Amino acid sequence: MGATPCTDGITIEFGCQIRVELKDGSLESILKAFCKILPEILRDFIQKIVVGFGESAMAQSRKPFCCDECGNDKEFIWKTRHGKETKILTVFQWLRLEQLQVQCKRCGHKMYITRKLLGMERMKRIPPETYRKLGLVGSLTTYRVAKKIVSMFGWTVDKMTIWKSVQKTAAEIDFQLDEKGLPLGEADGTGVGIKGIAKRGKELKVFVQYKSGGGVRVAGLDIGDYNGSWDKLFGKSVKVFRKFSRFLLITDGDTSILDSLKGKIKVLVQRCLWHIPYQAKYVLWQDGVKSKGKEWLEVMSELMEVCAIRPLVDCQKTIEKMIESKRKRLDAVIQHCLSKGYTHTASYLENARLICLRR
Ligand SMILES: [Zn+2]
């Protein structure tokens, strides 16, 4: 066993002797036994290779690493090839590796070179290729099921590690507008509280951009206050917005961050019709109208009719005629509310009328 330099890297011979006890020769038993010995083989395998590369590095006059203190990359001496153990999570499982330590001959600084040789960041236990895979599995199902799934493939990872991997992966994801996409986007808040968030009054805001090949892509994602700023949603995309000669943005959110792009961006304020009867319940309550009472039903059923969309109508003239009739019906509801003294409802609908049924 040992490392020999070859044309492209080094060659390492690896031999191992394993003792396995099996009750029978079924494939299931053999695979079970393999899963048991895997950590041991894997650890020895990685350990030997790291030591091999460590020795090869130390044999070079100029090392592939340098002293953290003085920057020297030439003169080092070995302290140990089998030092203090460190834990690293591979895609198979947690492994304990004995660290390689060298000492700088120039300043006397002692340092571990295991992670440097493995191409890992200092102090980090979970490399990106591991947490990204776990993060993907963990984001698609519950952590309990994710643990079950990974264990089926021989991983032994606890739920906490999967949860952390999802967080880490998510933190790396950065959404923004794609300059190759269409100059058309929509942004909306869910208007519904988020599960798992202690603070109330927060909603999920989503900004989507239409793709040239059809469909949409997420260009922004933010958790913010119901009536809060939308800066975070659009902020990362301001530079890309600039690259478009014009852009149509449909939203009822705050777009003040895009004010410098006026002329380039046309913002179309569109309140989803679904919101109107939904929010009307609240203003009717403010006006003291008894829920599900005769008066309440009259106003609500009328609003439902006004806001209902007929999906099969594709004739422009018919649509215009329908909007005209809807506008008249809405005006009648507003008049009715005013005559009854439902001031909150009347002014709410007046406002909605301006936004939604504008030509
Ligand atoms: Zn040094």
Short mmCIF file of C-alpha atoms and ligand atoms in Angstrom, two decimals:
data_model
loop_
_atom_site.label_atom_id
_atom_site.label_comp_id
_atom_site.label_asym_id
_atom_site.label_seq_id
_atom_site.Cartn_x
_atom_site.Cartn_y
_atom_site.Cartn_z
CA MET A 1 0.00 0.00 0.00
CA GLY A 2 1.20 3.48 -0.76
CA ALA A 3 1.03 6.29 -3.24
CA THR A 4 3.00 6.49 -6.47
CA PRO A 5 2.98 9.48 -8.75
CA CYS A 6 1.57 8.85 -12.22
CA THR A 7 1.11 11.03 -15.30
CA ASP A 8 -2.20 12.44 -14.10
CA GLY A 9 -2.30 12.65 -10.30
CA ILE A 10 -1.29 9.71 -8.16
CA THR A 11 -2.08 6.00 -8.04
CA ILE A 12 -3.04 4.46 -4.74
CA GLU A 13 -3.31 0.78 -4.07
CA PHE A 14 -5.99 -0.10 -1.64
CA GLY A 15 -6.40 -3.49 -0.08
CA CYS A 16 -8.70 -4.38 2.71
CA GLN A 17 -9.68 -7.42 4.64
CA ILE A 18 -13.21 -7.67 5.89
CA ARG A 19 -14.89 -10.22 8.07
CA VAL A 20 -18.61 -10.61 7.51
CA GLU A 21 -21.06 -12.91 9.19
CA LEU A 22 -24.16 -13.79 7.20
CA LYS A 23 -27.12 -15.97 8.11
CA ASP A 24 -27.93 -16.75 4.48
CA GLY A 25 -26.82 -15.83 1.00
CA SER A 26 -29.88 -13.86 -0.11
CA LEU A 27 -29.26 -10.59 -1.89
CA GLU A 28 -31.11 -8.78 0.88
CA SER A 29 -28.75 -10.16 3.54
CA ILE A 30 -25.70 -9.38 1.42
CA LEU A 31 -26.79 -5.76 0.88
CA LYS A 32 -27.57 -5.38 4.56
CA ALA A 33 -24.07 -6.61 5.40
CA PHE A 34 -22.63 -4.23 2.83
CA CYS A 35 -24.41 -1.25 4.42
CA LYS A 36 -22.88 -2.27 7.75
CA ILE A 37 -19.31 -2.41 6.47
CA LEU A 38 -19.66 0.59 4.17
CA PRO A 39 -18.68 3.24 6.75
CA GLU A 40 -15.56 1.33 7.66
CA ILE A 41 -14.41 0.78 4.08
CA LEU A 42 -15.30 4.31 3.09
CA ARG A 43 -13.40 5.83 5.98
CA ASP A 44 -10.27 3.73 5.30
CA PHE A 45 -10.55 4.47 1.60
CA ILE A 46 -10.79 8.24 2.07
CA GLN A 47 -8.14 8.23 4.78
CA LYS A 48 -5.60 6.38 2.60
CA ILE A 49 -6.22 8.64 -0.37
CA VAL A 50 -5.93 11.82 1.69
CA VAL A 51 -2.67 10.63 3.21
CA GLY A 52 -1.47 9.69 -0.29
CA PHE A 53 -2.18 13.18 -1.60
CA GLY A 54 -0.71 14.71 1.56
CA GLU A 55 2.56 12.86 1.00
CA SER A 56 2.61 13.75 -2.65
CA ALA A 57 2.02 17.42 -1.74
CA MET A 58 4.76 17.39 0.88
CA ALA A 59 7.19 15.94 -1.70
CA GLN A 60 6.69 18.94 -3.99
CA SER A 61 8.95 21.94 -3.51
CA ARG A 62 5.97 24.26 -3.85
CA LYS A 63 2.95 23.00 -1.88
CA PRO A 64 -0.66 23.21 -3.08
CA PHE A 65 -1.43 24.96 0.24
CA CYS A 66 0.17 27.76 2.19
CA CYS A 67 0.66 28.69 5.83
CA ASP A 68 -2.39 30.45 7.30
CA GLU A 69 -0.08 32.72 9.31
CA CYS A 70 2.83 33.74 7.09
CA GLY A 71 1.80 32.62 3.62
CA ASN A 72 4.80 30.32 3.16
CA ASP A 73 4.09 27.59 0.61
CA LYS A 74 7.44 25.80 0.50
CA GLU A 75 8.84 24.66 3.81
CA PHE A 76 6.78 22.39 6.04
CA ILE A 77 7.38 19.34 8.17
CA TRP A 78 4.94 16.60 9.06
CA LYS A 79 3.48 16.67 12.56
CA THR A 80 1.15 13.71 12.04
CA ARG A 81 -0.70 11.78 9.36
CA HIS A 82 -3.17 10.35 11.88
CA GLY A 83 -4.05 13.16 14.23
CA LYS A 84 -7.20 14.34 15.98
CA GLU A 85 -10.40 13.04 14.40
CA THR A 86 -12.79 15.27 12.51
CA LYS A 87 -16.33 14.58 11.30
CA ILE A 88 -17.40 15.00 7.69
CA LEU A 89 -20.77 14.20 6.16
CA THR A 90 -20.50 12.40 2.84
CA VAL A 91 -23.51 11.45 0.75
CA PHE A 92 -23.37 8.05 2.43
CA GLN A 93 -22.92 8.95 6.07
CA TRP A 94 -20.98 10.78 8.73
CA LEU A 95 -17.32 9.76 8.71
CA ARG A 96 -14.60 10.22 11.26
CA LEU A 97 -11.28 10.99 9.60
CA GLU A 98 -7.93 11.29 11.30
CA GLN A 99 -6.51 14.66 10.43
CA LEU A 100 -3.22 15.37 8.75
CA GLN A 101 -1.16 18.07 10.45
CA VAL A 102 1.90 19.93 9.25
CA GLN A 103 4.09 22.64 10.75
CA CYS A 104 5.39 25.70 8.97
CA LYS A 105 9.18 25.76 9.17
CA ARG A 106 9.26 29.51 8.73
CA CYS A 107 6.98 30.64 11.54
CA GLY A 108 6.31 27.47 13.50
CA HIS A 109 2.54 27.57 12.92
CA LYS A 110 0.85 24.17 13.10
CA MET A 111 -2.10 23.50 10.85
CA TYR A 112 -4.40 20.74 9.67
CA ILE A 113 -4.38 20.19 5.93
CA THR A 114 -7.15 17.55 5.66
CA ARG A 115 -9.84 19.97 4.44
CA LYS A 116 -7.41 21.83 2.19
CA LEU A 117 -6.58 18.53 0.47
CA LEU A 118 -10.26 17.51 0.25
CA GLY A 119 -11.13 20.87 -1.30
CA MET A 120 -13.41 21.73 1.63
CA GLU A 121 -13.83 25.00 3.46
CA ARG A 122 -12.20 25.39 6.89
CA MET A 123 -14.19 24.10 9.86
CA LYS A 124 -17.07 23.00 7.62
CA ARG A 125 -18.47 19.54 8.28
CA ILE A 126 -21.00 19.28 5.48
CA PRO A 127 -19.71 19.94 1.97
CA PRO A 128 -22.05 21.71 -0.51
CA GLU A 129 -22.59 18.61 -2.68
CA THR A 130 -23.91 16.80 0.39
CA TYR A 131 -26.19 19.48 1.85
CA ARG A 132 -27.60 20.39 -1.55
CA LYS A 133 -28.71 16.80 -2.16
CA LEU A 134 -30.19 16.52 1.32
CA GLY A 135 -31.74 19.95 0.89
CA LEU A 136 -33.50 18.87 -2.28
CA VAL A 137 -34.96 15.73 -0.68
CA GLY A 138 -35.91 17.61 2.47
CA SER A 139 -37.69 20.36 0.59
CA LEU A 140 -39.92 17.91 -1.27
CA THR A 141 -41.44 16.12 1.68
CA THR A 142 -41.58 16.12 5.48
CA TYR A 143 -38.29 15.71 7.33
CA ARG A 144 -39.48 12.40 8.73
CA VAL A 145 -40.19 11.02 5.26
CA ALA A 146 -36.96 12.54 3.91
CA LYS A 147 -35.01 10.66 6.57
CA LYS A 148 -36.84 7.47 5.60
CA ILE A 149 -36.07 7.99 1.91
CA VAL A 150 -32.36 8.62 2.40
CA SER A 151 -32.08 5.65 4.77
CA MET A 152 -33.50 3.43 2.03
CA PHE A 153 -30.38 4.21 0.02
CA GLY A 154 -28.01 3.50 2.87
CA TRP A 155 -27.65 7.03 4.26
CA THR A 156 -27.82 7.40 7.98
CA VAL A 157 -28.70 11.04 8.48
CA ASP A 158 -30.85 12.49 11.26
CA LYS A 159 -33.79 14.83 10.71
CA MET A 160 -31.92 17.81 12.17
CA THR A 161 -29.17 17.50 9.52
CA ILE A 162 -31.79 17.36 6.77
CA TRP A 163 -33.53 20.44 8.21
CA LYS A 164 -30.22 22.33 8.36
CA SER A 165 -29.43 21.29 4.78
CA VAL A 166 -32.75 22.67 3.56
CA GLN A 167 -32.02 25.99 5.32
CA LYS A 168 -28.51 26.16 3.88
CA THR A 169 -29.63 25.31 0.35
CA ALA A 170 -32.47 27.83 0.52
CA ALA A 171 -30.11 30.57 1.72
CA GLU A 172 -28.02 30.09 -1.40
CA ILE A 173 -30.92 30.44 -3.79
CA ASP A 174 -31.17 33.91 -5.17
CA PHE A 175 -34.13 34.86 -7.34
CA GLN A 176 -34.07 37.61 -9.88
CA LEU A 177 -35.38 38.59 -13.28
CA ASP A 178 -33.92 36.77 -16.27
CA GLU A 179 -32.92 39.07 -19.12
CA LYS A 180 -33.65 36.27 -21.60
CA GLY A 181 -37.23 35.95 -20.37
CA LEU A 182 -40.22 37.93 -21.59
CA PRO A 183 -40.65 41.60 -20.55
CA LEU A 184 -43.78 40.62 -18.66
CA GLY A 185 -44.23 39.78 -15.01
CA GLU A 186 -46.74 39.58 -12.22
CA ALA A 187 -46.28 40.08 -8.50
CA ASP A 188 -48.75 39.29 -5.77
CA GLY A 189 -48.95 38.66 -2.05
CA THR A 190 -50.72 35.59 -0.78
CA GLY A 191 -52.77 37.66 1.66
CA VAL A 192 -52.82 34.60 3.86
CA GLY A 193 -50.70 34.06 6.97
CA ILE A 194 -47.82 31.63 6.72
CA LYS A 195 -47.74 28.41 8.69
CA GLY A 196 -44.73 28.01 10.92
CA ILE A 197 -44.11 31.72 11.31
CA ALA A 198 -44.66 33.04 14.79
CA LYS A 199 -45.31 36.64 13.76
CA ARG A 200 -48.77 37.40 12.48
CA GLY A 201 -49.50 39.74 9.64
CA LYS A 202 -46.79 38.34 7.37
CA GLU A 203 -47.50 37.10 3.90
CA LEU A 204 -45.55 35.48 1.10
CA LYS A 205 -44.89 37.81 -1.82
CA VAL A 206 -44.09 36.24 -5.16
CA PHE A 207 -42.82 37.83 -8.36
CA VAL A 208 -43.05 35.69 -11.49
CA GLN A 209 -41.73 36.37 -14.96
CA TYR A 210 -43.15 34.88 -18.15
CA LYS A 211 -40.76 32.66 -20.08
CA SER A 212 -40.38 32.94 -23.84
CA GLY A 213 -41.04 29.22 -24.25
CA GLY A 214 -44.27 29.42 -22.26
CA GLY A 215 -44.88 29.12 -18.54
CA VAL A 216 -43.50 31.24 -15.74
CA ARG A 217 -40.43 31.30 -13.54
CA VAL A 218 -40.00 32.67 -10.03
CA ALA A 219 -38.09 35.96 -10.21
CA GLY A 220 -38.55 37.02 -6.60
CA LEU A 221 -39.67 35.63 -3.28
CA ASP A 222 -40.08 37.44 0.02
CA ILE A 223 -41.83 37.14 3.34
CA GLY A 224 -43.07 40.54 4.44
CA ASP A 225 -45.88 42.52 6.05
CA TYR A 226 -49.33 42.54 4.42
CA ASN A 227 -49.11 46.22 3.66
CA GLY A 228 -45.36 46.47 3.79
CA SER A 229 -42.72 47.43 1.29
CA TRP A 230 -42.14 45.32 -1.81
CA ASP A 231 -38.56 46.57 -2.21
CA LYS A 232 -37.02 43.21 -1.44
CA LEU A 233 -39.13 41.54 -4.10
CA PHE A 234 -38.02 43.85 -6.92
CA GLY A 235 -34.73 45.17 -5.52
CA LYS A 236 -32.50 42.36 -6.77
CA SER A 237 -33.92 42.72 -10.27
CA VAL A 238 -33.52 46.48 -10.77
CA LYS A 239 -30.34 46.00 -12.84
CA VAL A 240 -32.04 43.45 -15.08
CA PHE A 241 -35.14 45.66 -15.43
CA ARG A 242 -32.79 48.28 -16.91
CA LYS A 243 -31.71 45.88 -19.67
CA PHE A 244 -35.24 45.63 -21.04
CA SER A 245 -36.34 48.41 -23.37
CA ARG A 246 -39.80 48.10 -21.83
CA PHE A 247 -41.44 45.87 -19.24
CA LEU A 248 -45.03 45.28 -18.25
CA LEU A 249 -45.50 44.57 -14.56
CA ILE A 250 -48.87 43.55 -13.20
CA THR A 251 -49.20 44.01 -9.46
CA ASP A 252 -51.10 45.79 -6.73
CA GLY A 253 -47.93 46.03 -4.62
CA ASP A 254 -45.64 48.94 -3.80
CA THR A 255 -43.34 49.61 -6.77
CA SER A 256 -41.65 52.78 -5.54
CA ILE A 257 -38.23 51.11 -5.79
CA LEU A 258 -38.73 51.07 -9.58
CA ASP A 259 -39.50 54.79 -9.81
CA SER A 260 -36.12 55.50 -11.42
CA LEU A 261 -37.17 53.30 -14.34
CA LYS A 262 -40.27 55.27 -15.22
CA GLY A 263 -40.95 55.22 -18.94
CA LYS A 264 -39.34 51.81 -19.18
CA ILE A 265 -41.69 49.97 -16.91
CA LYS A 266 -45.42 50.17 -17.25
CA VAL A 267 -47.05 49.08 -14.05
CA LEU A 268 -50.54 47.77 -14.44
CA VAL A 269 -52.36 47.68 -11.14
CA GLN A 270 -54.65 44.74 -11.08
CA ARG A 271 -56.47 43.54 -8.06
CA CYS A 272 -57.50 39.95 -8.37
CA LEU A 273 -61.30 39.89 -8.54
CA TRP A 274 -61.39 37.09 -6.00
CA HIS A 275 -60.24 39.57 -3.34
CA ILE A 276 -63.31 41.77 -3.70
CA PRO A 277 -66.07 39.61 -2.17
CA TYR A 278 -63.48 38.19 0.21
CA GLN A 279 -62.53 41.60 1.61
CA ALA A 280 -66.13 42.82 1.42
CA LYS A 281 -66.94 40.45 4.30
CA TYR A 282 -64.61 42.49 6.47
CA VAL A 283 -66.02 45.91 5.56
CA LEU A 284 -69.59 44.64 5.96
CA TRP A 285 -68.65 43.50 9.43
CA GLN A 286 -67.21 46.97 10.10
CA ASP A 287 -70.57 48.43 9.06
CA GLY A 288 -72.34 46.16 11.53
CA VAL A 289 -74.15 44.09 8.91
CA LYS A 290 -75.08 40.72 10.39
CA SER A 291 -73.15 37.91 8.71
CA LYS A 292 -75.39 35.60 6.62
CA GLY A 293 -78.37 37.85 7.37
CA LYS A 294 -80.81 38.99 4.65
CA GLU A 295 -78.96 42.28 3.96
CA TRP A 296 -75.56 40.61 4.04
CA LEU A 297 -76.66 37.92 1.56
CA GLU A 298 -78.09 40.51 -0.80
CA VAL A 299 -74.87 42.51 -1.02
CA MET A 300 -72.59 39.46 -1.12
CA SER A 301 -74.51 37.54 -3.78
CA GLU A 302 -74.59 40.63 -5.98
CA LEU A 303 -70.82 41.11 -5.57
CA MET A 304 -70.18 37.43 -6.37
CA GLU A 305 -72.08 37.90 -9.63
CA VAL A 306 -70.22 41.09 -10.49
CA CYS A 307 -66.83 39.47 -9.86
CA ALA A 308 -67.53 36.12 -11.50
CA ILE A 309 -65.53 35.59 -14.66
CA ARG A 310 -66.98 33.69 -17.59
CA PRO A 311 -64.00 31.80 -18.97
CA LEU A 312 -65.58 30.75 -22.25
CA VAL A 313 -66.22 34.23 -23.60
CA ASP A 314 -63.54 35.11 -26.12
CA CYS A 315 -65.25 37.81 -28.16
CA GLN A 316 -63.86 41.26 -27.37
CA LYS A 317 -67.18 43.02 -28.04
CA THR A 318 -69.09 40.65 -25.73
CA ILE A 319 -66.46 41.18 -23.02
CA GLU A 320 -66.81 44.96 -23.30
CA LYS A 321 -70.59 44.69 -23.08
CA MET A 322 -70.28 42.44 -20.03
CA ILE A 323 -67.90 44.85 -18.29
CA GLU A 324 -70.34 47.68 -18.94
CA SER A 325 -73.18 45.71 -17.39
CA LYS A 326 -71.01 44.66 -14.45
CA ARG A 327 -70.06 48.28 -13.86
CA LYS A 328 -73.72 49.24 -13.71
CA ARG A 329 -74.49 46.45 -11.27
CA LEU A 330 -71.56 47.45 -9.07
CA ASP A 331 -72.75 51.08 -9.11
CA ALA A 332 -76.17 49.86 -7.96
CA VAL A 333 -74.59 47.93 -5.06
CA ILE A 334 -72.61 51.05 -4.05
CA GLN A 335 -75.79 53.17 -4.16
CA HIS A 336 -77.61 50.58 -2.10
CA CYS A 337 -74.84 50.55 0.53
CA LEU A 338 -74.85 54.37 0.68
CA SER A 339 -78.64 54.48 1.16
CA LYS A 340 -78.35 51.95 4.00
CA GLY A 341 -75.48 53.87 5.59
CA TYR A 342 -72.84 51.16 5.02
CA THR A 343 -70.08 53.72 4.65
CA HIS A 344 -67.09 51.37 4.96
CA THR A 345 -68.49 49.02 2.33
CA ALA A 346 -69.44 51.84 -0.01
CA SER A 347 -66.02 53.49 0.05
CA TYR A 348 -64.26 50.12 -0.26
CA LEU A 349 -66.27 49.23 -3.36
CA GLU A 350 -65.80 52.72 -4.78
CA ASN A 351 -62.07 52.19 -4.50
CA ALA A 352 -62.18 48.69 -5.98
CA ARG A 353 -64.27 49.98 -8.87
CA LEU A 354 -61.59 52.52 -9.76
CA ILE A 355 -58.89 49.89 -9.80
CA CYS A 356 -60.63 46.95 -11.40
CA LEU A 357 -63.15 48.20 -13.86
CA ARG A 358 -61.13 51.00 -15.33
CA ARG A 359 -60.98 50.97 -19.08
ZN ZN B 1 4.15 30.13 8.60
#
